[in-house]
């Protein structure tokens, strides 16, 4: 039986997959933003002095475990709520998923061992944390690129996905650098402003490339974006995104002078604006792909588990999700403010 493209949303078989799609999408967005900045900090560590590396790790230390919880939630929902799509997506992305997991494991081990290691071994663990961050960030960007083009297998598909991998690394560096602007002081803070400016436009190239390629990946996506009046209604998304890029660049140009004068009034705006760019990019991508999990192949209703199973999972999600949100909010509330060196 072929599931209709837009089933009856008054029935559990209609609204439950939609509810899980929303939760999964928001979980992945939360992961990309929250774990994105600490992946960015890890990538940027190679450009810092040894004393600065300790402060960079301290700026993410209280948060990074909670940040990765969102990845577990998002992938878990894909597995239990959309098993058909999970099998096909993970099958197509077996290698980059394995590389991402290797990178995350390497980061976790290096994070703890670098603190306890002897002085002569500490640079090796710093490099392991840096390498793990690169592997995780690049593989996530590669997977995003493959998702956008519907998991096509060709040289140009892999080249496009690799470009998005590099651009997502830059976007994470932008998040990480703007995070350090808020959490650090002194010379590290000034360096963070420079790192952010160098990352800004490569991140912009990634967003522009996805925006250009996505409509060509599917006629249905092109129709959604370029038909009237959709084009007029959606035009604010790229317009506001461009304005935010311009605003970040303008603030970052002025920050070194302002920081030298002791003016810290605007240090939060680059991070907030970068988060805004991620929100807009997510909104545009979600609009393009809906209702498909795999473009023009599998909708959320075709991939969903039985309504009876989804209802049981839904009850569990209603219990678990507030706990995760509460824990995350509490961690950020307790450890907000300037970072101090971690002690074990």
CSV table of N, CA, C and O in Angstrom, one decimal, residues 5-6 148 150 213-228 230-231 234 284-299:
chain,number,residue,atom,x,y,z
A,5,UNK,N,0.9,11.3,0.2
A,5,UNK,CA,1.9,12.3,0.6
A,5,UNK,C,1.6,13.1,1.8
A,5,UNK,O,2.4,13.5,2.6
A,6,UNK,N,0.3,13.4,1.9
A,6,UNK,CA,-0.2,14.2,3.1
A,6,UNK,C,-1.4,13.5,3.7
A,6,UNK,O,-2.5,13.8,3.3
A,148,UNK,N,21.6,16.4,0.8
A,148,UNK,CA,21.0,17.4,0.0
A,148,UNK,C,20.8,16.9,-1.5
A,148,UNK,O,19.8,17.2,-2.1
A,150,UNK,N,20.4,13.7,-2.3
A,150,UNK,CA,19.7,12.5,-2.4
A,150,UNK,C,20.6,11.2,-2.4
A,150,UNK,O,20.2,10.2,-3.0
A,213,UNK,N,22.5,24.5,-5.1
A,213,UNK,CA,22.4,23.1,-5.5
A,213,UNK,C,21.1,22.4,-5.2
A,213,UNK,O,20.6,21.7,-6.0
A,214,UNK,N,20.5,22.7,-4.0
A,214,UNK,CA,19.4,22.0,-3.5
A,214,UNK,C,18.2,22.1,-4.5
A,214,UNK,O,17.6,21.0,-4.8
A,215,UNK,N,17.8,23.2,-5.1
A,215,UNK,CA,16.7,23.2,-6.1
A,215,UNK,C,17.0,22.4,-7.3
A,215,UNK,O,16.0,21.8,-7.9
A,216,UNK,N,18.3,22.2,-7.7
A,216,UNK,CA,18.6,21.4,-8.9
A,216,UNK,C,18.6,19.9,-8.5
A,216,UNK,O,18.6,19.1,-9.5
A,217,UNK,N,18.6,19.6,-7.2
A,217,UNK,CA,18.6,18.2,-6.9
A,217,UNK,C,17.2,17.5,-7.1
A,217,UNK,O,17.1,16.3,-7.2
A,218,UNK,N,16.2,18.3,-7.1
A,218,UNK,CA,14.8,17.8,-7.3
A,218,UNK,C,13.9,18.8,-7.9
A,218,UNK,O,13.9,20.0,-7.5
A,219,UNK,N,13.1,18.5,-8.9
A,219,UNK,CA,12.1,19.4,-9.5
A,219,UNK,C,11.1,19.9,-8.5
A,219,UNK,O,10.6,21.0,-8.6
A,220,UNK,N,10.8,19.0,-7.6
A,220,UNK,CA,9.7,19.4,-6.6
A,220,UNK,C,10.3,20.5,-5.6
A,220,UNK,O,9.5,21.4,-5.2
A,221,UNK,N,11.6,20.4,-5.3
A,221,UNK,CA,12.2,21.4,-4.5
A,221,UNK,C,12.2,22.8,-5.2
A,221,UNK,O,11.9,23.8,-4.7
A,222,UNK,N,12.6,22.7,-6.5
A,222,UNK,CA,12.7,23.9,-7.3
A,222,UNK,C,11.3,24.6,-7.4
A,222,UNK,O,11.2,25.8,-7.3
A,223,UNK,N,10.3,23.8,-7.5
A,223,UNK,CA,8.9,24.3,-7.6
A,223,UNK,C,8.5,25.0,-6.3
A,223,UNK,O,7.8,26.0,-6.3
A,224,UNK,N,8.9,24.4,-5.2
A,224,UNK,CA,8.6,25.0,-3.9
A,224,UNK,C,9.2,26.3,-3.7
A,224,UNK,O,8.7,27.2,-3.0
A,225,UNK,N,10.4,26.5,-4.2
A,225,UNK,CA,11.2,27.8,-4.0
A,225,UNK,C,10.8,28.8,-5.0
A,225,UNK,O,10.8,30.0,-4.7
A,226,UNK,N,10.6,28.5,-6.3
A,226,UNK,CA,10.6,29.5,-7.3
A,226,UNK,C,9.2,29.7,-7.9
A,226,UNK,O,9.0,30.5,-8.8
A,227,UNK,N,8.2,29.0,-7.4
A,227,UNK,CA,6.8,29.3,-7.8
A,227,UNK,C,6.3,30.5,-7.1
A,227,UNK,O,6.8,30.9,-6.0
A,228,UNK,N,5.3,31.2,-7.7
A,228,UNK,CA,4.7,32.4,-7.1
A,228,UNK,C,3.5,31.9,-6.3
A,228,UNK,O,2.7,31.1,-6.7
A,230,UNK,N,5.5,31.7,-3.5
A,230,UNK,CA,6.5,31.2,-2.6
A,230,UNK,C,7.8,31.9,-2.6
A,230,UNK,O,8.4,32.2,-1.6
A,231,UNK,N,8.2,32.3,-3.8
A,231,UNK,CA,9.5,33.0,-3.9
A,231,UNK,C,9.5,34.3,-3.1
A,231,UNK,O,10.5,34.6,-2.5
A,234,UNK,N,9.5,33.5,0.7
A,234,UNK,CA,10.7,32.9,1.2
A,234,UNK,C,12.0,33.8,1.0
A,234,UNK,O,13.0,33.5,1.6
A,284,UNK,N,15.4,26.8,5.9
A,284,UNK,CA,15.4,26.7,4.5
A,284,UNK,C,15.6,25.2,4.1
A,284,UNK,O,14.9,24.8,3.1
A,285,UNK,N,16.5,24.5,4.7
A,285,UNK,CA,16.7,23.1,4.4
A,285,UNK,C,15.5,22.2,4.7
A,285,UNK,O,15.1,21.4,3.9
A,286,UNK,N,14.9,22.5,5.9
A,286,UNK,CA,13.7,21.7,6.3
A,286,UNK,C,12.6,22.0,5.4
A,286,UNK,O,11.9,21.0,5.0
A,287,UNK,N,12.4,23.2,5.0
A,287,UNK,CA,11.3,23.5,4.0
A,287,UNK,C,11.5,22.8,2.7
A,287,UNK,O,10.6,22.3,2.0
A,288,UNK,N,12.8,22.8,2.2
A,288,UNK,CA,13.1,22.1,1.0
A,288,UNK,C,12.9,20.6,1.0
A,288,UNK,O,12.3,20.1,0.0
A,289,UNK,N,13.2,20.0,2.1
A,289,UNK,CA,13.2,18.5,2.1
A,289,UNK,C,11.8,18.0,2.5
A,289,UNK,O,11.4,16.9,2.0
A,290,UNK,N,11.0,18.7,3.3
A,290,UNK,CA,9.7,18.2,3.7
A,290,UNK,C,8.8,17.9,2.6
A,290,UNK,O,8.7,18.7,1.6
A,291,UNK,N,8.1,16.7,2.6
A,291,UNK,CA,8.0,15.7,3.7
A,291,UNK,C,8.9,14.5,3.5
A,291,UNK,O,8.7,13.5,4.1
A,292,UNK,N,10.0,14.7,2.8
A,292,UNK,CA,10.8,13.6,2.5
A,292,UNK,C,12.0,13.4,3.5
A,292,UNK,O,12.5,14.5,3.9
A,293,UNK,N,12.3,12.2,3.8
A,293,UNK,CA,13.6,11.9,4.5
A,293,UNK,C,14.7,11.6,3.6
A,293,UNK,O,15.8,11.9,3.8
A,294,UNK,N,14.3,11.0,2.4
A,294,UNK,CA,15.2,10.9,1.3
A,294,UNK,C,14.5,11.5,0.1
A,294,UNK,O,13.4,11.1,-0.2
A,295,UNK,N,15.2,12.5,-0.5
A,295,UNK,CA,14.5,13.4,-1.5
A,295,UNK,C,13.8,12.5,-2.6
A,295,UNK,O,14.5,11.7,-3.2
A,296,UNK,N,12.5,12.8,-2.7
A,296,UNK,CA,11.7,12.2,-3.8
A,296,UNK,C,11.6,10.6,-3.7
A,296,UNK,O,11.2,10.0,-4.7
A,297,UNK,N,12.0,10.1,-2.6
A,297,UNK,CA,12.0,8.6,-2.5
A,297,UNK,C,11.1,8.1,-1.3
A,297,UNK,O,10.2,7.3,-1.4
A,298,UNK,N,11.4,8.6,-0.1
A,298,UNK,CA,10.8,8.1,1.1
A,298,UNK,C,10.3,9.3,1.9
A,298,UNK,O,11.1,10.2,2.4
A,299,UNK,N,8.9,9.4,2.2
A,299,UNK,CA,8.4,10.4,3.0
A,299,UNK,C,8.4,9.9,4.5
A,299,UNK,O,8.7,8.8,4.8
